PDB file of C-alpha atoms in Angstrom:
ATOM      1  CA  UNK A   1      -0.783  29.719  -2.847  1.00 60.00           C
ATOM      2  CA  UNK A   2      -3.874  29.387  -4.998  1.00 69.00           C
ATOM      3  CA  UNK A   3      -4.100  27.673  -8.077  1.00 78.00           C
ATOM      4  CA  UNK A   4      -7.518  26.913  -9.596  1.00 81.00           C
ATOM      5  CA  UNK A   5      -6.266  24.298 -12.390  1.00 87.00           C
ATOM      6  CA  UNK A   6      -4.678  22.365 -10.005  1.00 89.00           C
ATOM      7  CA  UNK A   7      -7.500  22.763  -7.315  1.00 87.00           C
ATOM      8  CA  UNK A   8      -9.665  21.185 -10.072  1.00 89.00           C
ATOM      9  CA  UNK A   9      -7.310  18.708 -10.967  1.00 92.00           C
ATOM     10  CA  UNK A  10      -7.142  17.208  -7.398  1.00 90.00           C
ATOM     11  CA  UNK A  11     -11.151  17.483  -7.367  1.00 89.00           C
ATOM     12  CA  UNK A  12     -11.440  15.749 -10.668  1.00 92.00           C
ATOM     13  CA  UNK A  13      -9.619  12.986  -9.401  1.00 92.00           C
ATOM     14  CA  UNK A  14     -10.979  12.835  -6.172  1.00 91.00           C
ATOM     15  CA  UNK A  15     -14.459  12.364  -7.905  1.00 91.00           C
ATOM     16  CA  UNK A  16     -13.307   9.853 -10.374  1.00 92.00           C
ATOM     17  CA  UNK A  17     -11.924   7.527  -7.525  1.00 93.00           C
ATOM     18  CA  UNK A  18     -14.991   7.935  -5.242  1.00 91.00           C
ATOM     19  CA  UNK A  19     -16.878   6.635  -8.567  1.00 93.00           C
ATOM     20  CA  UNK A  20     -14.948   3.720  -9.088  1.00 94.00           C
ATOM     21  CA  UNK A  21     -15.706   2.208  -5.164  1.00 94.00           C
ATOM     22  CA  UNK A  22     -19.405   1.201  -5.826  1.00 95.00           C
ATOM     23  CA  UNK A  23     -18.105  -1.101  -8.670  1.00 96.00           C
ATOM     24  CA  UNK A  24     -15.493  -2.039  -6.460  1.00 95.00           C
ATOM     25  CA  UNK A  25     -17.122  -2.690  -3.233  1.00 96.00           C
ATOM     26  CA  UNK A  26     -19.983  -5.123  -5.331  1.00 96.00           C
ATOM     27  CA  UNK A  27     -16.563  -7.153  -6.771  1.00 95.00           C
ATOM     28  CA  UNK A  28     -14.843  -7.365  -3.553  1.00 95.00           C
ATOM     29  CA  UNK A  29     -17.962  -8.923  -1.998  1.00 95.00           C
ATOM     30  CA  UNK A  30     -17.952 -11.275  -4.499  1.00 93.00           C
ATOM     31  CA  UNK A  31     -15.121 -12.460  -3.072  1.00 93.00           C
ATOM     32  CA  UNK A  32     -14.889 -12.217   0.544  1.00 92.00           C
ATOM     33  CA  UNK A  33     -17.583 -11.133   3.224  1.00 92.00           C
ATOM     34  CA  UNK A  34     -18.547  -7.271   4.335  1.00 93.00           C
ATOM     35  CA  UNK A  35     -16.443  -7.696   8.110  1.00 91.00           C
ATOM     36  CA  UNK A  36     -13.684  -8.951   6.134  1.00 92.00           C
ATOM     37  CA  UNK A  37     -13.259  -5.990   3.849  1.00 94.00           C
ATOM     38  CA  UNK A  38     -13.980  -3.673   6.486  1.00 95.00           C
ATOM     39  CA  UNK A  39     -10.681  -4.978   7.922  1.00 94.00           C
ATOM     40  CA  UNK A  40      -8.208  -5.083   4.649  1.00 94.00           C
ATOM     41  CA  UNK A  41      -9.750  -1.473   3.682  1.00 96.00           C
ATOM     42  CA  UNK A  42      -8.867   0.153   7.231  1.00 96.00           C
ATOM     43  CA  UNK A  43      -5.522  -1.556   7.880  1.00 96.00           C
ATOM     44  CA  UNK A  44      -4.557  -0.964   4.286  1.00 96.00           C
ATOM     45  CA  UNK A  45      -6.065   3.167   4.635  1.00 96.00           C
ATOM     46  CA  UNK A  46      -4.651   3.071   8.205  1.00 97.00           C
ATOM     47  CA  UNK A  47      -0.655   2.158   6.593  1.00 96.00           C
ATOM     48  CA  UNK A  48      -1.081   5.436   3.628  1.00 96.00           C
ATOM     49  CA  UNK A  49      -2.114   7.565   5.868  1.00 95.00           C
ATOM     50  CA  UNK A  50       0.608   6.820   8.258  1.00 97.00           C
ATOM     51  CA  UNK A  51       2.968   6.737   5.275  1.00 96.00           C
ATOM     52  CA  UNK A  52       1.267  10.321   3.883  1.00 94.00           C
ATOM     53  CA  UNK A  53       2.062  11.548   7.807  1.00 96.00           C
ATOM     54  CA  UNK A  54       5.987  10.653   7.525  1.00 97.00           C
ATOM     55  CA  UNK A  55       6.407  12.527   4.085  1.00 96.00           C
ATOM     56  CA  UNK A  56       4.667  15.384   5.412  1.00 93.00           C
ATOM     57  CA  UNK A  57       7.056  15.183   8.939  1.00 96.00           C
ATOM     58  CA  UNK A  58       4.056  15.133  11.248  1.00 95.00           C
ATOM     59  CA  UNK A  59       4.438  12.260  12.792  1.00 96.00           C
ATOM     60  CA  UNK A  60       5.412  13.870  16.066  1.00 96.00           C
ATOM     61  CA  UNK A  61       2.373  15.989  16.383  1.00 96.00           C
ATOM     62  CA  UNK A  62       0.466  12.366  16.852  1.00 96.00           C
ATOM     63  CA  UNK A  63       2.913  12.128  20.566  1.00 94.00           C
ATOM     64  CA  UNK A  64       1.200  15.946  21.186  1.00 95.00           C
ATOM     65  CA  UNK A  65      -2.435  14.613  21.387  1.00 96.00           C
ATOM     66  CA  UNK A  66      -3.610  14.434  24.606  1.00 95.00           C
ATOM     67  CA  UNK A  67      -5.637  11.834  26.558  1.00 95.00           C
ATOM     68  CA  UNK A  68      -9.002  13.013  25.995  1.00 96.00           C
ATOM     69  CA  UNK A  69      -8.001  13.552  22.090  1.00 96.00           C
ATOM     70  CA  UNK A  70      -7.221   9.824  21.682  1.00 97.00           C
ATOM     71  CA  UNK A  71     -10.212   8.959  23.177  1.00 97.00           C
ATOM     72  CA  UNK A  72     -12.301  11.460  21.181  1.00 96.00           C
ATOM     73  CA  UNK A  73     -10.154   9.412  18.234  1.00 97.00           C
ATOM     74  CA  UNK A  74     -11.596   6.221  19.782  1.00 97.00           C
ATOM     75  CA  UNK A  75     -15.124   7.184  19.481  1.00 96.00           C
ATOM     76  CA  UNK A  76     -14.904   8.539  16.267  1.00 95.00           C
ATOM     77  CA  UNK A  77     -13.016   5.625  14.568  1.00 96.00           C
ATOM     78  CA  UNK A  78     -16.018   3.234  16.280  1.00 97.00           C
ATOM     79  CA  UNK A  79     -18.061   5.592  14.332  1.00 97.00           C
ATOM     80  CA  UNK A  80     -16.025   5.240  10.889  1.00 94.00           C
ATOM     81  CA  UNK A  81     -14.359   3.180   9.619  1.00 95.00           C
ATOM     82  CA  UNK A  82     -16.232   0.771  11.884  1.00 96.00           C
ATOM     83  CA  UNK A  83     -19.558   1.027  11.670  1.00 97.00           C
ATOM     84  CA  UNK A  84     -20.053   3.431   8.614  1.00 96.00           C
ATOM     85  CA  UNK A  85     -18.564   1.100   6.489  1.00 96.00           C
ATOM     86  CA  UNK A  86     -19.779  -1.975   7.601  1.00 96.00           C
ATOM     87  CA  UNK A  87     -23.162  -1.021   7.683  1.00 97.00           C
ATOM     88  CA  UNK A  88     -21.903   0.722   4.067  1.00 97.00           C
ATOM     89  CA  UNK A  89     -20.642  -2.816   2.721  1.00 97.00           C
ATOM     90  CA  UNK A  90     -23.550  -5.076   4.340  1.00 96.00           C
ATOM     91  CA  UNK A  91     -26.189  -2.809   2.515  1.00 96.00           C
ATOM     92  CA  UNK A  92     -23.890  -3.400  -0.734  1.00 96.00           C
ATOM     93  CA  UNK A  93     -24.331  -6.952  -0.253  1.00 96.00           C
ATOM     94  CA  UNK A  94     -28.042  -7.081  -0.142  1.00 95.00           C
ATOM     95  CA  UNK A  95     -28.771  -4.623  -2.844  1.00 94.00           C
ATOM     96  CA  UNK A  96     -27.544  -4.254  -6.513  1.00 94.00           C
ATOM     97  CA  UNK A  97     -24.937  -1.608  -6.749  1.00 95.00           C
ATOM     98  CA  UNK A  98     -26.720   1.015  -9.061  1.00 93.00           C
ATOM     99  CA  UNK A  99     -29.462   0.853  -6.058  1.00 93.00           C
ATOM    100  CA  UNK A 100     -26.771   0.847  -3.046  1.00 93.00           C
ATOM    101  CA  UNK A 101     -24.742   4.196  -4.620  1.00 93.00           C
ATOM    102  CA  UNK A 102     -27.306   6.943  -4.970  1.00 92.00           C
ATOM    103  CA  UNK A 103     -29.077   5.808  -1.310  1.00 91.00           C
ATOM    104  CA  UNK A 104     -25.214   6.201   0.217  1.00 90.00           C
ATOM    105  CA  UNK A 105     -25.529  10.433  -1.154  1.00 87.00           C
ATOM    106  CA  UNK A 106     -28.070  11.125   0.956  1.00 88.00           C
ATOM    107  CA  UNK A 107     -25.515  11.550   3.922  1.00 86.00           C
ATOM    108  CA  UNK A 108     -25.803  15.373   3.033  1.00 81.00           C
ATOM    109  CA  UNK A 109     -29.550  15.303   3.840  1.00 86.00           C
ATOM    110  CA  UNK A 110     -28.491  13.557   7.106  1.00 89.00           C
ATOM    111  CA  UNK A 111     -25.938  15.934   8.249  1.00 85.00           C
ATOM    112  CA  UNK A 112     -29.169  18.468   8.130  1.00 84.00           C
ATOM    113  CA  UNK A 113     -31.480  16.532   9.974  1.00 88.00           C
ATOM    114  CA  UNK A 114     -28.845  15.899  13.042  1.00 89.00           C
ATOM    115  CA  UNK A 115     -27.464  19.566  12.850  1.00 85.00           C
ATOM    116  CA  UNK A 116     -31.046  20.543  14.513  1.00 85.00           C
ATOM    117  CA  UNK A 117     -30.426  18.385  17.879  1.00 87.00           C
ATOM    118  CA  UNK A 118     -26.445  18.249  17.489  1.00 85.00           C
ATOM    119  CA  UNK A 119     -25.925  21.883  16.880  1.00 79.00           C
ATOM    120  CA  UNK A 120     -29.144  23.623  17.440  1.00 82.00           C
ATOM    121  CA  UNK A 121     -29.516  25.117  13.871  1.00 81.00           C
ATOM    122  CA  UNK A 122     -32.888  25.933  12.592  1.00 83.00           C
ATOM    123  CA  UNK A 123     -34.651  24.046   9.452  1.00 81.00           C
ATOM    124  CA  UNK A 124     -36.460  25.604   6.962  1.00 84.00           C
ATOM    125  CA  UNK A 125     -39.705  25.136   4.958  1.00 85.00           C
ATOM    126  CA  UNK A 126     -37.185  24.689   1.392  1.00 86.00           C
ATOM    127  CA  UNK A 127     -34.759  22.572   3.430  1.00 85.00           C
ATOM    128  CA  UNK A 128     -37.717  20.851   4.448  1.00 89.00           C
ATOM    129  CA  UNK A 129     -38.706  20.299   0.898  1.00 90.00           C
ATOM    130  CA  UNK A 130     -35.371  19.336  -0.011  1.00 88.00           C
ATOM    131  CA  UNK A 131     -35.121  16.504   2.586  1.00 89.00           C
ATOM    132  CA  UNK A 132     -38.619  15.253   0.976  1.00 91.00           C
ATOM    133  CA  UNK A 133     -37.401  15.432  -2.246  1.00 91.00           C
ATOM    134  CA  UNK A 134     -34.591  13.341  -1.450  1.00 91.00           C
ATOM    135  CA  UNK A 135     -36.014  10.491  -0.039  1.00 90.00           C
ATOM    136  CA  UNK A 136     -38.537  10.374  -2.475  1.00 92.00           C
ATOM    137  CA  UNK A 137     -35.626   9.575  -4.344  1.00 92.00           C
ATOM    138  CA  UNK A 138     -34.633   7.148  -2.027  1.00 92.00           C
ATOM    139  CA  UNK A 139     -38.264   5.086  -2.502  1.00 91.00           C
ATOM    140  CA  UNK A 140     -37.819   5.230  -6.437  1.00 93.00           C
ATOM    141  CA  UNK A 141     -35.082   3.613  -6.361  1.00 92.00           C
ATOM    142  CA  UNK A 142     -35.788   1.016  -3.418  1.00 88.00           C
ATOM    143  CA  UNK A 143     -39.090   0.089  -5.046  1.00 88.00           C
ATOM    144  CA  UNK A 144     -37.837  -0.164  -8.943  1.00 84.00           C
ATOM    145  CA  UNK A 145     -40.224   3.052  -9.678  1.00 84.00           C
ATOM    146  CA  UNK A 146     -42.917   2.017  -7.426  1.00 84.00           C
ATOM    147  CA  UNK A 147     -42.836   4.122  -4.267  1.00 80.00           C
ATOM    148  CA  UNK A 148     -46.261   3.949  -3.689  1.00 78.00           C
ATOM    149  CA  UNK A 149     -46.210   0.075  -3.160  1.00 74.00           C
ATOM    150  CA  UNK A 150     -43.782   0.246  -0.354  1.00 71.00           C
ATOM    151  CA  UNK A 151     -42.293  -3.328  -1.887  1.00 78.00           C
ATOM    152  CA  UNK A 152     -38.601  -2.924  -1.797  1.00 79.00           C
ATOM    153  CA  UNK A 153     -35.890  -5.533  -2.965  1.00 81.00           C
ATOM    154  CA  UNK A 154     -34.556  -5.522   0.325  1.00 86.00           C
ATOM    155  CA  UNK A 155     -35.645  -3.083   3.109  1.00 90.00           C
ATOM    156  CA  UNK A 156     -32.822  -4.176   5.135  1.00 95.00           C
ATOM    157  CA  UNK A 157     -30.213  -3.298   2.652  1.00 94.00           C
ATOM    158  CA  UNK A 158     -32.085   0.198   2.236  1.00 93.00           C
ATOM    159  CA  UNK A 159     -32.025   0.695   5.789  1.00 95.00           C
ATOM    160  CA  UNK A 160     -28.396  -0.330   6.156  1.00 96.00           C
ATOM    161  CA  UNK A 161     -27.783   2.316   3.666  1.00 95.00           C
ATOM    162  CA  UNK A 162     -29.664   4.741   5.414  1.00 94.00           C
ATOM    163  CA  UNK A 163     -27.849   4.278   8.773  1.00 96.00           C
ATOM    164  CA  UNK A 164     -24.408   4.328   7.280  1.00 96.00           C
ATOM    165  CA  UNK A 165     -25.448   7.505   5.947  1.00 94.00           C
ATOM    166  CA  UNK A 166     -26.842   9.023   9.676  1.00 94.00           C
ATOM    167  CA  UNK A 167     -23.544   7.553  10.725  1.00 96.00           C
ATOM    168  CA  UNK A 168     -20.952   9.320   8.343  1.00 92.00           C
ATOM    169  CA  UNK A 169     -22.823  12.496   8.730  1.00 90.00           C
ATOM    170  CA  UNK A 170     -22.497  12.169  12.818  1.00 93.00           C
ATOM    171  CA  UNK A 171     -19.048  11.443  11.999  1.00 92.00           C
ATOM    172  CA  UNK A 172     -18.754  14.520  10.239  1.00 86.00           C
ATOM    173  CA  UNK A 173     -20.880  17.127  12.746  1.00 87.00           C
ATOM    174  CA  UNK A 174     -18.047  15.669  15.653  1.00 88.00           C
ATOM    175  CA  UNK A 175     -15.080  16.453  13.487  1.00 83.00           C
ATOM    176  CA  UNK A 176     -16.162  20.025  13.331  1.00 79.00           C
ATOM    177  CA  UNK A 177     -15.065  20.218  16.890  1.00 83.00           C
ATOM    178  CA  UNK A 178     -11.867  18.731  16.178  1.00 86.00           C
ATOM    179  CA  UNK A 179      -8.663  21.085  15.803  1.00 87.00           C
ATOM    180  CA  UNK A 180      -6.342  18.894  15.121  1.00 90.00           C
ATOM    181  CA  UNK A 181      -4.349  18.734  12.052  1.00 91.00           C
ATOM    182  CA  UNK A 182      -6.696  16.806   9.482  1.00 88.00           C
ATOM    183  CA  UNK A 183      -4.260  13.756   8.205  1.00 91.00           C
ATOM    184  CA  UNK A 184      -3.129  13.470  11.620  1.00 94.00           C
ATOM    185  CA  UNK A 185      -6.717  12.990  13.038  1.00 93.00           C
ATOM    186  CA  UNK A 186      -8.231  10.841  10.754  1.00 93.00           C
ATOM    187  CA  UNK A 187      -5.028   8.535  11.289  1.00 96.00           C
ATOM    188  CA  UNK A 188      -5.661   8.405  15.041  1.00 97.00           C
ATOM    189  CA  UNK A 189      -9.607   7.550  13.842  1.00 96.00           C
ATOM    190  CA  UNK A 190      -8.477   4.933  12.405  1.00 96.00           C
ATOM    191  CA  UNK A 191      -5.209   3.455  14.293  1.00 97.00           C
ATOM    192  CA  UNK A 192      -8.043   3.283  17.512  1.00 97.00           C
ATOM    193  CA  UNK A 193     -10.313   1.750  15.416  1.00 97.00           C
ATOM    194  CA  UNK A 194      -8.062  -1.109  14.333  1.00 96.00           C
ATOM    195  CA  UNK A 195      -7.775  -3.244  17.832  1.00 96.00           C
ATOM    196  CA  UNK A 196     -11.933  -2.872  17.460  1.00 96.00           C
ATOM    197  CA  UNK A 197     -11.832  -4.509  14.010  1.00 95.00           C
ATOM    198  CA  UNK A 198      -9.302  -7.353  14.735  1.00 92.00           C
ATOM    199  CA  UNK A 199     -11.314  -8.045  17.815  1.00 92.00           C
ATOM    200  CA  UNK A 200     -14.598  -7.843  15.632  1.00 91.00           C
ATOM    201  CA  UNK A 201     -12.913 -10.211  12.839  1.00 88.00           C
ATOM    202  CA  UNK A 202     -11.923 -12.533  16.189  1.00 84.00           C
ATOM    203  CA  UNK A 203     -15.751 -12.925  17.555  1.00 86.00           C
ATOM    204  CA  UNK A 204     -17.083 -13.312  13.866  1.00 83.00           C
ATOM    205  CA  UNK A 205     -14.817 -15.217  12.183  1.00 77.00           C
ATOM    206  CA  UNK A 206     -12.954 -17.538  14.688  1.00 70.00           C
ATOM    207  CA  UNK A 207     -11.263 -20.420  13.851  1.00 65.00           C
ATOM    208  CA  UNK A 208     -12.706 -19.682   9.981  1.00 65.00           C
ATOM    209  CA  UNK A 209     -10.930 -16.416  10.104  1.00 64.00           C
ATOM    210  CA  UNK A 210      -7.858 -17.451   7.428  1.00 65.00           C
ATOM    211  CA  UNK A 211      -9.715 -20.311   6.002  1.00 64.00           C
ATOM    212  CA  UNK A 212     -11.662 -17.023   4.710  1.00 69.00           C
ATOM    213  CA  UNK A 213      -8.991 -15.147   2.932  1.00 75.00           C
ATOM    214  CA  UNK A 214      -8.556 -14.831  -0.439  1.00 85.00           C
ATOM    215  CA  UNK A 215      -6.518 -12.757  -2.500  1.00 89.00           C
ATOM    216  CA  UNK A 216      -8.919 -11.478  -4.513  1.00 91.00           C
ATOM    217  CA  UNK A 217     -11.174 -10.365  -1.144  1.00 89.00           C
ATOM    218  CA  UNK A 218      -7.587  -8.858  -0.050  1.00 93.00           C
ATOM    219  CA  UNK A 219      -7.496  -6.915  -3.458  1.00 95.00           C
ATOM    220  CA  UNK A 220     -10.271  -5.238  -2.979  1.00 94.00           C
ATOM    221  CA  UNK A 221      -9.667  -3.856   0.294  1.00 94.00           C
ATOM    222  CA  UNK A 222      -6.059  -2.608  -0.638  1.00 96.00           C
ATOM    223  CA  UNK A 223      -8.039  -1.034  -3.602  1.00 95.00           C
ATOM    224  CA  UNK A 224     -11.190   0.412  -1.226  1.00 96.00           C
ATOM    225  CA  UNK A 225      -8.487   1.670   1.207  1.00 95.00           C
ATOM    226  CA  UNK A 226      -6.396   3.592  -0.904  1.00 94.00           C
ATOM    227  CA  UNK A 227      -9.180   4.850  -3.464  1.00 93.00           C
ATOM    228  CA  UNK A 228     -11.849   5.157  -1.084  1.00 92.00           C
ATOM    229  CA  UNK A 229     -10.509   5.704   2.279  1.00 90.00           C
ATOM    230  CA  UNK A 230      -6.898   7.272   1.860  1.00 90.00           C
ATOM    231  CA  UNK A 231      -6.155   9.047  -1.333  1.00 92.00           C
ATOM    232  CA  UNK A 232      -9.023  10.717  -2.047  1.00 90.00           C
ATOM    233  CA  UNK A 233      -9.189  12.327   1.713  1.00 86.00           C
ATOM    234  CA  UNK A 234      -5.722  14.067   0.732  1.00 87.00           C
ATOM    235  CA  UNK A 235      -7.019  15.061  -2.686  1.00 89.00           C
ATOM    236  CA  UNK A 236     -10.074  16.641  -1.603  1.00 86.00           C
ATOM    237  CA  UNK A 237      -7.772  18.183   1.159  1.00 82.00           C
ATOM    238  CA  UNK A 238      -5.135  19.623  -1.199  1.00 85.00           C
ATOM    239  CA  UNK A 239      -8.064  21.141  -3.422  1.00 85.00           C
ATOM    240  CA  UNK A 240     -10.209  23.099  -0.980  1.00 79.00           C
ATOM    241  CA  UNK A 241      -6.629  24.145  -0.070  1.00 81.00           C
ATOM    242  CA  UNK A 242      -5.825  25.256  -3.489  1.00 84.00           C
ATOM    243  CA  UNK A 243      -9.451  26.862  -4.980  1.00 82.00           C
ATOM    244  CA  UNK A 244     -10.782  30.532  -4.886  1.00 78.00           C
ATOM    245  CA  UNK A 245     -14.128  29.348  -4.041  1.00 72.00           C
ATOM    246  CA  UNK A 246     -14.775  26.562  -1.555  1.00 72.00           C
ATOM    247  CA  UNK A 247     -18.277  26.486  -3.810  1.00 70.00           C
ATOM    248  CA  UNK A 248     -16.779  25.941  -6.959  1.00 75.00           C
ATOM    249  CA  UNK A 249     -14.832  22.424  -5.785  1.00 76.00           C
ATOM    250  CA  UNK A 250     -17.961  21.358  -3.768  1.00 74.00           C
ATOM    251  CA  UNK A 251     -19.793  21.420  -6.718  1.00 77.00           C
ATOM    252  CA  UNK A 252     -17.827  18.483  -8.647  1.00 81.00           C
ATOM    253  CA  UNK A 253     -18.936  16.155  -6.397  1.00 82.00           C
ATOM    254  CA  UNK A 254     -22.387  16.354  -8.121  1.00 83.00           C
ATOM    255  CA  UNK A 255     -20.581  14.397 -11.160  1.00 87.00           C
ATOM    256  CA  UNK A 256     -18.996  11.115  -8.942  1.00 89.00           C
ATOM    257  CA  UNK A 257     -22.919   9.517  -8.633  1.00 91.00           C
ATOM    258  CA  UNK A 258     -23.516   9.767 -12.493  1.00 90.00           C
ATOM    259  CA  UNK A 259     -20.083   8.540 -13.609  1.00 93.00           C
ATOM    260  CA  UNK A 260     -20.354   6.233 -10.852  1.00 94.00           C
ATOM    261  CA  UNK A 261     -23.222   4.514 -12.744  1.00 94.00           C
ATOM    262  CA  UNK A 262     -21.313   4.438 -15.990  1.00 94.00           C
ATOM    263  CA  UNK A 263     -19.047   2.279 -14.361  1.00 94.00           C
ATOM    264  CA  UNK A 264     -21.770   0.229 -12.489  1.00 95.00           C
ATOM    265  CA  UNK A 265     -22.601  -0.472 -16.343  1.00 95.00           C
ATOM    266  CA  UNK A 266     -19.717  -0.907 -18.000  1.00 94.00           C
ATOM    267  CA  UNK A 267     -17.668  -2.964 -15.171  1.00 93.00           C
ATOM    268  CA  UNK A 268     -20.509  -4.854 -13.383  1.00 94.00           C
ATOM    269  CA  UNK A 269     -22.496  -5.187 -16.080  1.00 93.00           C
ATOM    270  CA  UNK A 270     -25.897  -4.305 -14.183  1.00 93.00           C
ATOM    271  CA  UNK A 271     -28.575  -3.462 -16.836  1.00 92.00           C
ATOM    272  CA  UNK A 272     -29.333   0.165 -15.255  1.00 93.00           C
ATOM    273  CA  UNK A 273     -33.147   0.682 -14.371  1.00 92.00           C
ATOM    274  CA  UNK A 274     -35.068   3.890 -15.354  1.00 93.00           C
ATOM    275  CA  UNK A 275     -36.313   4.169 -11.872  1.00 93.00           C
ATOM    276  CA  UNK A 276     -32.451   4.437 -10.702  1.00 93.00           C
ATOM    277  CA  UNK A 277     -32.170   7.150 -12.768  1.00 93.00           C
ATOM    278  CA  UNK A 278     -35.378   9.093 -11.854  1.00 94.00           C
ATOM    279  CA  UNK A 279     -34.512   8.273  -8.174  1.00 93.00           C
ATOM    280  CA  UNK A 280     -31.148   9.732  -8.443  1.00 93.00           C
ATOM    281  CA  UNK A 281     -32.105  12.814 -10.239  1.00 93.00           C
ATOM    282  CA  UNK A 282     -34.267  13.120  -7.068  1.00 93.00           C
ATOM    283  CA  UNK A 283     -31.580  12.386  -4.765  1.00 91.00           C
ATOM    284  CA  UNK A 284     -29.772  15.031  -6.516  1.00 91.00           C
ATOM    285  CA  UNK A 285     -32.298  17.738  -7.371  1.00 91.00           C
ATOM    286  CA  UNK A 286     -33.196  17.853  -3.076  1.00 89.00           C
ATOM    287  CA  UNK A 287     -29.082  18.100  -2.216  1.00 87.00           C
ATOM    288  CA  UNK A 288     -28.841  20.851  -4.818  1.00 86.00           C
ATOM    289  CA  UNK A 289     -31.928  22.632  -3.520  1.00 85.00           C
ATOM    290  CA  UNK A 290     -30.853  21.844   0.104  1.00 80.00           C
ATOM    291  CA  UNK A 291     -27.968  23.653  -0.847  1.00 75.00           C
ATOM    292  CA  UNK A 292     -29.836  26.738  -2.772  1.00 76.00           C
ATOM    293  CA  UNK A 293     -31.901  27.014   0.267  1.00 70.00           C
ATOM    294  CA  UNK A 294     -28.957  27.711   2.941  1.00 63.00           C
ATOM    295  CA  UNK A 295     -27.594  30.986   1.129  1.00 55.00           C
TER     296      UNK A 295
END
């Protein structure tokens, strides 16, 4: 049944969690490295989506999947959570957060630019413009304002950035082809991509891998995997199942970068540059025109 209030409701607060991680991604690290929360976030994700899959009774359709379905599940959990959010995290490490967030939104331009060779659709000339636009955005805010110096803070961390977002949007394009029951999937995703993380955490870590934990660290991956990971995938879910217009939802997710650097403000206390704000509004302006452009 459709219900627009509530439909916004769950998009509201879908948005306001997404707009909380950047602030909380930047305190976890303070406390514990990027592999490290990579691991708390996933197992922690991995147990509420298991626990969201009991309340719903669909546990059994996970003993349905076939063998080339788990291993489609295998690739795509390599794909995220592994390396989408550790390349996510390690760019958060090297790069203030108000920086870090707005680079992360250009996964939309992404999923454009690999829909030509992944699924043969055809670019054009405003899509085009919109991709430019965006990451012109992108060198505002790398460069403090200065995109014509090429000097950024840290070109590593930008690139990081970048990647996770090629990553998430490959992630994406792949789960198109997926008919499996949503929840369900992404907890397969994820279960396979545990053993991969543990083994990760093994190599890295090694004999310094409890000597490492802290609570705090810990914290902030039970907070990333419910807020960032779990509940908000079940939100957004329930509200594109609830709206009269698919368009009207995707629209609120326009708001989670600008509150997002409220709270990059007001909780890290990061002095937010004017460059960060022209850059986003360019980050912004070529996803909105991107999106102008394909109707």
């Amino acid at each position: 049944m459709k219900n627009q209030k509530k439909a916004y409701l769950y998009g509201l607060g879908t948005i306001f969690l997404w707009s909380s991680v950047a602030s909380a991604i930047k305190l976890s690290l303070r406390w514990t490295d990027s592999q490290s929360l990579v691991f708390y976030s996933a197992l922690v994700a991995t147990a509420f989506l298991f626990v969201v899959l009991c309340v719903q009774k669909k546990v059994p359709l996970l003993l349905r999947f076939t063998r080339r379905e788990w291993l489609f599940s295998f690739f795509c959990g390599l794909l995220n959570p592994c390396l989408f959010y550790l390349f996510l995290f390690m760019g958060y490490d090297l790069l203030p957060a108000q920086q870090a967030m707005p680079i992360n939104y250009t996964w939309g331009i992404a999923l454009t630019l690999l829909s030509i060779p992944l699924l043969g659709q055809r670019v054009t000339r405003g899509e085009w413009l919109a991709i430019a636009v965006s990451y012109f955005g992108v060198l505002i805010i790398g460069t403090k304002g200065r995109p014509w110096s090429l000097q950024f803070d840290s070109l590593s961390g930008v690139c990081l950035l970048l990647l996770s977002s090629v990553i998430w949007a490959l992630y994406w394009i792949l789960n198109t082809r997926d008919k499996r029951e949503a929840v369900a999937g992404l907890f397969a995703n994820f279960l396979c991509a545990l053993p991969v993380l543990a083994l990760y955490m093994g190599l890295t870590h090694g004999e310094r891998l409890w000597t490492k934990f802290t609570l705090q660290g810990f914290a902030g991956g039970v907070w990333l995997g419910f807020f960032e990971m779990g509940i908000p995938f079940v939100f957004w879910l329930t509200a594109l199942r609830l709206t009269q217009s698919t368009a009207r939802i995707a629209n609120l997710i326009f708001l989670a970068p600008v509150l997002s650097l409220v709270l990059i403000s007001v909780v890290l206390g990061e002095k937010i540059y004017p460059a960060t704000i022209v850059g986003l509004g360019f980050v912004l302006a070529g996803l909105v025109l991107q999106r102008f452009m394909k109707h």
